[in-house]
GROMACS .gro file of C-alpha atoms in nm:
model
  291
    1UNK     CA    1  27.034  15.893  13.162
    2UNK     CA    2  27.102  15.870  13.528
    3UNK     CA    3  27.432  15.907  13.620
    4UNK     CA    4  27.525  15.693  13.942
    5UNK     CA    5  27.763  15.815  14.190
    6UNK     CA    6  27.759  15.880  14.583
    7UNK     CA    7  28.049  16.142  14.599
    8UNK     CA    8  27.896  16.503  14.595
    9UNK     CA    9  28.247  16.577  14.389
   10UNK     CA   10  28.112  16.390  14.081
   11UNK     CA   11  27.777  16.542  14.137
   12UNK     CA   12  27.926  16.821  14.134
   13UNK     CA   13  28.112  16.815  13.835
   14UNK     CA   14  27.806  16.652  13.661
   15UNK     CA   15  27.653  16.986  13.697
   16UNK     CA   16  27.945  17.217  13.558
   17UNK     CA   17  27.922  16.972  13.262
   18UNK     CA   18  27.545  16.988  13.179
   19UNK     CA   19  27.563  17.365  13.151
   20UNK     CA   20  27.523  17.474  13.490
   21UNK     CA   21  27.677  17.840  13.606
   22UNK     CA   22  28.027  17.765  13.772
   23UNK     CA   23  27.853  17.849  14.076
   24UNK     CA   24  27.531  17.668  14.148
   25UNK     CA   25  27.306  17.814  14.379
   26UNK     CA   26  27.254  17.679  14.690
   27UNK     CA   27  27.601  17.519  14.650
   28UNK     CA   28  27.981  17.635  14.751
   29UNK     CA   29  28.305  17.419  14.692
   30UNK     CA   30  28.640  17.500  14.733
   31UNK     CA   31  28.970  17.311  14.658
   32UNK     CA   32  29.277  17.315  14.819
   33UNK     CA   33  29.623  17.049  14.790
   34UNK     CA   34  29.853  17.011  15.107
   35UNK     CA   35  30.126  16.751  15.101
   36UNK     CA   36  30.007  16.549  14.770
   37UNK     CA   37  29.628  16.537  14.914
   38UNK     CA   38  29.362  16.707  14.739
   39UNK     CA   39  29.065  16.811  14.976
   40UNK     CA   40  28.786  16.920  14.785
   41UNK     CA   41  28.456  17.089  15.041
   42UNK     CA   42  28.116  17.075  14.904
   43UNK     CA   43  27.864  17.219  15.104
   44UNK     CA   44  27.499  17.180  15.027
   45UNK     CA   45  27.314  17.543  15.183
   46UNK     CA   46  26.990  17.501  15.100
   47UNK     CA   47  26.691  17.303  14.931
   48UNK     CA   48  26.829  17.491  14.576
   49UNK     CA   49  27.147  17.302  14.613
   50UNK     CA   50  26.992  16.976  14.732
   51UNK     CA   51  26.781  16.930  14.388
   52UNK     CA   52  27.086  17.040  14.183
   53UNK     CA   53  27.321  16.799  14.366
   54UNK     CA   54  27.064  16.510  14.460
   55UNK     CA   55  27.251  16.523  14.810
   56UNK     CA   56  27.091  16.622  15.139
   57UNK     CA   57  27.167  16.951  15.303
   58UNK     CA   58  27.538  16.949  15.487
   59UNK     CA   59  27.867  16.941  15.415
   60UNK     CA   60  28.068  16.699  15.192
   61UNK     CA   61  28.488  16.649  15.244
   62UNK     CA   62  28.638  16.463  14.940
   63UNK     CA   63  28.975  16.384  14.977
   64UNK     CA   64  29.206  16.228  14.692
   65UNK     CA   65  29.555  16.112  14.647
   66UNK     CA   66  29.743  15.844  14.443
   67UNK     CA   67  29.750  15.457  14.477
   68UNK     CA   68  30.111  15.491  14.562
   69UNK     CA   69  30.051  15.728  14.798
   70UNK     CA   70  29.934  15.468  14.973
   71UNK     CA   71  30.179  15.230  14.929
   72UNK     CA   72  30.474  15.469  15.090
   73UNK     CA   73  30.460  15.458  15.472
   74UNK     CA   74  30.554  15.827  15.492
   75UNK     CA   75  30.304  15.931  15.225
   76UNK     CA   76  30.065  15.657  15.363
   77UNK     CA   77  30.120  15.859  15.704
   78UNK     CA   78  30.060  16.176  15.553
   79UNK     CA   79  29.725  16.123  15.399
   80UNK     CA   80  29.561  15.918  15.713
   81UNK     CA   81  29.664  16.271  15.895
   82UNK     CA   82  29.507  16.437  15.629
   83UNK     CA   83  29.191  16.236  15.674
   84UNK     CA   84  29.233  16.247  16.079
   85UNK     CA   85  29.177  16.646  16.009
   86UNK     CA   86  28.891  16.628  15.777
   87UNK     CA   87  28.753  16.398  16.055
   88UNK     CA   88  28.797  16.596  16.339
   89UNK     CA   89  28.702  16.907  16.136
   90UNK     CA   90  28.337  16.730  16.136
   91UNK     CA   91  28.320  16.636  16.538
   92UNK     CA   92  28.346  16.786  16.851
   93UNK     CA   93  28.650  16.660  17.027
   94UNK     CA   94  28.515  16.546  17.319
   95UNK     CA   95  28.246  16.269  17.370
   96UNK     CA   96  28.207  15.859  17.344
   97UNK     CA   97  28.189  15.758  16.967
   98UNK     CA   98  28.005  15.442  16.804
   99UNK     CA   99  28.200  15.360  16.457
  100UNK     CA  100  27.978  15.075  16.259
  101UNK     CA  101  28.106  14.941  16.004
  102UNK     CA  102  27.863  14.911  15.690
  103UNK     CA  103  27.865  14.578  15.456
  104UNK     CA  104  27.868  14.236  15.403
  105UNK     CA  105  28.238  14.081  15.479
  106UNK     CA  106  28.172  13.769  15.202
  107UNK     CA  107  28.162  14.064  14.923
  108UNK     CA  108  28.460  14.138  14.850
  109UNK     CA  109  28.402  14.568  14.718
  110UNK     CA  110  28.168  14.576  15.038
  111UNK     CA  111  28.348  14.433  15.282
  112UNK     CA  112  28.537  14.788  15.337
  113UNK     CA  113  28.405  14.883  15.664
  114UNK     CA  114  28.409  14.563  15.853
  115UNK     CA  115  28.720  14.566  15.760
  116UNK     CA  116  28.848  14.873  15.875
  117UNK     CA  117  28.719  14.799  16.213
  118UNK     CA  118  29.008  14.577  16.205
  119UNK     CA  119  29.257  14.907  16.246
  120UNK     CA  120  29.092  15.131  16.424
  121UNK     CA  121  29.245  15.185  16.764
  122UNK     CA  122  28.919  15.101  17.044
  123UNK     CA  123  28.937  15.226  17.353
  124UNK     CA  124  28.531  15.222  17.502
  125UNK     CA  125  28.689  14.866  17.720
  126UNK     CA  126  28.972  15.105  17.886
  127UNK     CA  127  28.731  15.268  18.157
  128UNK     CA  128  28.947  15.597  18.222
  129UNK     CA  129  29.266  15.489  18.275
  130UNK     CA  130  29.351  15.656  17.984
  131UNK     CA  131  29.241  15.993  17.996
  132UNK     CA  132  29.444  16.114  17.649
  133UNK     CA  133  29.170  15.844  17.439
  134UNK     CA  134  28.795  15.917  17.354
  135UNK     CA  135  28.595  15.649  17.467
  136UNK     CA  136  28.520  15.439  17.115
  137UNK     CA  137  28.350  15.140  17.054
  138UNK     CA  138  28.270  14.989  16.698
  139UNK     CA  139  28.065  14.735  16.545
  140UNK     CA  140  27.979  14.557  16.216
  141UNK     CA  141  27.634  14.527  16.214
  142UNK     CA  142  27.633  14.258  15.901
  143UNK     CA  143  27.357  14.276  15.654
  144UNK     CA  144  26.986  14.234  15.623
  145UNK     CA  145  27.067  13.898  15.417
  146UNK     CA  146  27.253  13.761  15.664
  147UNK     CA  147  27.138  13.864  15.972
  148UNK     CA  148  26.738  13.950  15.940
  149UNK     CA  149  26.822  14.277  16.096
  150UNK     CA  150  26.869  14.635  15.898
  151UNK     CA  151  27.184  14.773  16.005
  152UNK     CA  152  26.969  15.040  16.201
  153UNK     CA  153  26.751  14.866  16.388
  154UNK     CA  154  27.099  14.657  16.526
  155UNK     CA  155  27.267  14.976  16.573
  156UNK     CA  156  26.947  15.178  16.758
  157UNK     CA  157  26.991  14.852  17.012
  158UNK     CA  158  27.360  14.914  17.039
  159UNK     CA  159  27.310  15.300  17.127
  160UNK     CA  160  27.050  15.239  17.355
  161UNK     CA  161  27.316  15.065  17.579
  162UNK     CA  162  27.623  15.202  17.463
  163UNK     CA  163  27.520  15.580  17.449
  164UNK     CA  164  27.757  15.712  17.214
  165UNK     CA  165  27.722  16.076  17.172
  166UNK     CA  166  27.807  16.026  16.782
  167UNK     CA  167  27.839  15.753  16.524
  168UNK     CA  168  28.087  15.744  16.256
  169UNK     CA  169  27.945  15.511  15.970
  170UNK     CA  170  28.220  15.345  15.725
  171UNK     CA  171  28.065  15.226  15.413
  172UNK     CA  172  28.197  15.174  15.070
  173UNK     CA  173  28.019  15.356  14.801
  174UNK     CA  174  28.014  15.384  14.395
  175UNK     CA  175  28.182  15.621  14.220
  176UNK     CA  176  28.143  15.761  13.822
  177UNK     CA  177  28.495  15.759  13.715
  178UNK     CA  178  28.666  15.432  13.792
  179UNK     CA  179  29.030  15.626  13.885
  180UNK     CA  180  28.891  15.717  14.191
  181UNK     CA  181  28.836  15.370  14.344
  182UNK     CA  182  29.016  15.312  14.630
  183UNK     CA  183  29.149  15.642  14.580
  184UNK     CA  184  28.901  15.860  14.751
  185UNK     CA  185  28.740  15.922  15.071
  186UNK     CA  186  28.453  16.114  15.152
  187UNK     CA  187  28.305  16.234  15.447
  188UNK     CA  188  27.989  16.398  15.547
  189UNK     CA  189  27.767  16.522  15.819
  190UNK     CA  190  27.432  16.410  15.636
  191UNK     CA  191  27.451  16.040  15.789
  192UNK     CA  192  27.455  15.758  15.522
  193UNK     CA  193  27.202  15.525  15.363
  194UNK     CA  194  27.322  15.157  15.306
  195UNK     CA  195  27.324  15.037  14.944
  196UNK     CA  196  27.252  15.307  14.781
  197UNK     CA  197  27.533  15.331  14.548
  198UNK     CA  198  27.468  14.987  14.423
  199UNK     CA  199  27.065  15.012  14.382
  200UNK     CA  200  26.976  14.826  14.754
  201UNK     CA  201  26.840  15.127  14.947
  202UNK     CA  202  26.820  14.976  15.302
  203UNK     CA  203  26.717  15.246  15.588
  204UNK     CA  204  26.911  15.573  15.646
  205UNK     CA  205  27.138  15.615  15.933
  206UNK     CA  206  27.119  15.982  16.046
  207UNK     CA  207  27.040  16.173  16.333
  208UNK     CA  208  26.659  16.111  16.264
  209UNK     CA  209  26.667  15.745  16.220
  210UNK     CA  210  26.903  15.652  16.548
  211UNK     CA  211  26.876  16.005  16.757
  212UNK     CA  212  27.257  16.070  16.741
  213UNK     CA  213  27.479  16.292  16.484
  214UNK     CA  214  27.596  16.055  16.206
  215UNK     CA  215  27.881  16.125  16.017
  216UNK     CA  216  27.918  15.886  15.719
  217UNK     CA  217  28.303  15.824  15.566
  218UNK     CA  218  28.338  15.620  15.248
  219UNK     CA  219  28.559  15.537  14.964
  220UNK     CA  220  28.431  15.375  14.642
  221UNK     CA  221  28.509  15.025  14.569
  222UNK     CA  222  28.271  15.015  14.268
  223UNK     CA  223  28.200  15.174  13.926
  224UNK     CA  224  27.888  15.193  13.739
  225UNK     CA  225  27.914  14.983  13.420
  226UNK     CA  226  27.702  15.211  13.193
  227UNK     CA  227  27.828  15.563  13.327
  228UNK     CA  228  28.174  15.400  13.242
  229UNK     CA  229  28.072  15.339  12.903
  230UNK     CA  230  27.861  15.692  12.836
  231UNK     CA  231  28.213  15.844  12.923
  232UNK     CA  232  28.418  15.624  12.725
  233UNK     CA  233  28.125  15.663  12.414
  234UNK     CA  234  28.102  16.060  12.489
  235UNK     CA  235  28.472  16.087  12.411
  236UNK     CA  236  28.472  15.946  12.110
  237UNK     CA  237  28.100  16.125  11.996
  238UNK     CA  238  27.944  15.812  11.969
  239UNK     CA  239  27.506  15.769  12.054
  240UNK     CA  240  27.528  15.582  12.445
  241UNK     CA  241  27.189  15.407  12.363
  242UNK     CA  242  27.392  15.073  12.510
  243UNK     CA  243  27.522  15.264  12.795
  244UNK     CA  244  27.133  15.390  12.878
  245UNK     CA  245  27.087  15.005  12.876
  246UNK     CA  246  27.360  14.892  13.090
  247UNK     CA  247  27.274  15.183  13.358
  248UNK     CA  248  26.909  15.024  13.364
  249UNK     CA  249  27.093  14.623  13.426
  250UNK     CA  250  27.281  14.795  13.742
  251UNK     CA  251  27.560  14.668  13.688
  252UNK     CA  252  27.863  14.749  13.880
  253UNK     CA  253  28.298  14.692  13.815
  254UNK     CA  254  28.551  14.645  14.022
  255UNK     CA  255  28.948  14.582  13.963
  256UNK     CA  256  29.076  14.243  13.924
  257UNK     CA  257  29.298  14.337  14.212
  258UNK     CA  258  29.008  14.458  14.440
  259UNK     CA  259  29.109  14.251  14.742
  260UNK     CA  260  29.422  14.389  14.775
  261UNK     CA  261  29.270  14.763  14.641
  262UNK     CA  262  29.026  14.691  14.966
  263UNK     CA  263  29.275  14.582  15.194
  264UNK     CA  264  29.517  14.865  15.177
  265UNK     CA  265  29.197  15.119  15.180
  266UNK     CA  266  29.063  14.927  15.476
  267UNK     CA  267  29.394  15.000  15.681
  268UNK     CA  268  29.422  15.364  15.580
  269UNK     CA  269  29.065  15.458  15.672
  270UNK     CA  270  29.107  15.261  16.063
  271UNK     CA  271  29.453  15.462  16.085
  272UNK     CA  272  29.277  15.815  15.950
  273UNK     CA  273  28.956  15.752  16.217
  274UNK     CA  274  29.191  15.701  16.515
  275UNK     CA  275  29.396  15.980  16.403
  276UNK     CA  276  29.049  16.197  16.393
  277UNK     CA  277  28.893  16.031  16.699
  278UNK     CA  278  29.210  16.014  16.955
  279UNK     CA  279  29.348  16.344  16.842
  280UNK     CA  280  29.688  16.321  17.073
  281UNK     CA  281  29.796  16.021  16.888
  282UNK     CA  282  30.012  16.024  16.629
  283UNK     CA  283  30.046  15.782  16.315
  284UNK     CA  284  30.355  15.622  16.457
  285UNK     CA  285  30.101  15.563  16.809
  286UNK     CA  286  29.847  15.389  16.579
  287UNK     CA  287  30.093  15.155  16.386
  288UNK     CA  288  30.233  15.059  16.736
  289UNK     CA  289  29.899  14.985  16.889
  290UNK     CA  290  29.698  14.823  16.573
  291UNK     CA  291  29.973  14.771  16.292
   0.00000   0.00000   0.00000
């Protein structure tokens, strides 16, 4: 049964537990835990690691901390550093930057990067009066069902007159254990494909498809139902013949409390990019310019 997640963590781990060697091949991770924050690096070498994974070639950042991390300004501060690091770790620190943010605002578990547009300090308008600020610009390019347009083909027009040296693509994704909803971020060189966590494959976003580095940054929102249910049916050694069933329905959970779960991940992930893209700003700068 096919397992659905979009975090190279879980894959990961789904490996270890099949049987796999503790080191794959083609495949290095390392752990480490600074202030609360665990930052977990996958890197994907080679075409080995790629079919053991199911992930592209690059390198994977998975960071994870509580709920009420987040809901302590100084631990809420802490982490969005954290994530400005893993950010900056991934781009050169120089250079105008395009952040799009994935998904369709009237759903409410992929709304997450339109919404984080909404704290993410923008500075493209400034000119260079401000010398200390990247040049960024962002956008929510909206959905094919809305709009008519893939999110590529709007954001291909938007580099062809904005020429942003990289993009930065926010998306929410699907995870395999529902603790890490709203709990996780991940970030990757390897560019991002729209929908795929939740079955609608729209066109990639990567280096190939818009001619500019792409580096994707996501949190899940989402759960699959049947991978929920193989794990809850696995611990007790029951058969997951109605779990193989549910995975084939596709369909997804959220928490009941998902709008306020998005919300407060929305805000975190436009302080942590303006901590990554504007690197002389600190977290008290960004809560005085975007709140």
């Amino acid at each position: 049964m096919d397992i659905r997640t979009d975090l190279a963590l879980e894959a990961h781990e789904l490996c270890r537990e099949a049987g796999e060697t503790t080191q794959l091949q083609g495949v290095r991770a390392r752990e480490t835990r600074r202030r609360g924050v665990t930052t977990t690096v996958v890197e994907v070498l080679d075409d080995r690691g790629a079919r053991a994974l199911g992930k592209p070639v690059g390198t994977y950042v998975t960071l994870e901390f509580s709920r009420a991390q987040l809901r302590k300004p100084r631990d809420f501060a802490t982490a969005a550093a954290a994530l400005g690091r893993a950010l900056a770790a991934l781009l050169p620190g120089h250079g105008p930057v395009l952040v799009a943010g994935l998904g369709n605002m009237a759903v409410t578990p992929d709304a997450l990067g339109p919404k984080a547009l909404e704290h993410l300090v923008v500075t493209r308008h400034l000119g260079r009066g401000f010398p200390q600020l990247r040049p960024v610009s962002a956008i929510a390019p909206g959905v094919l069902g809305t709009t008519g347009l893939e999110s590529a083909e709007v954001l291909r027009a938007v580099i062809e007159r904005a020429a942003p040296k990289y993009v930065v693509a926010v998306d929410a994704l699907a995870a395999r254990r529902v603790e890490r909803i709203c709990t996780t971020v991940q970030l990757t060189d390897t560019g991002i494909t729209p929908g795929a966590g939740v079955g609608n494959r729209r066109a990639g976003l990567s280096r190939e498809t818009l001619g500019v580095p792409v580096i994707a940054v996501g949190a899940p929102t989402v759960a699959d139902a049947g991978t929920l249910l193989r794990d809850t049916l696995t611990a007790y050694s029951v058969n997951g013949v109605c779990a193989k069933s549910l995975c084939a329905s596709g369909l997804v959970v959220s928490p009941r409390d998902i709008d306020a779960q998005v919300a407060l991940m929305a805000r975190f992930l436009g302080w942590g990019l303006s901590l990554g893209l504007h690197r002389r700003l600190t977290p008290e700068d960004v809560a005085g310019l975007v709140g």
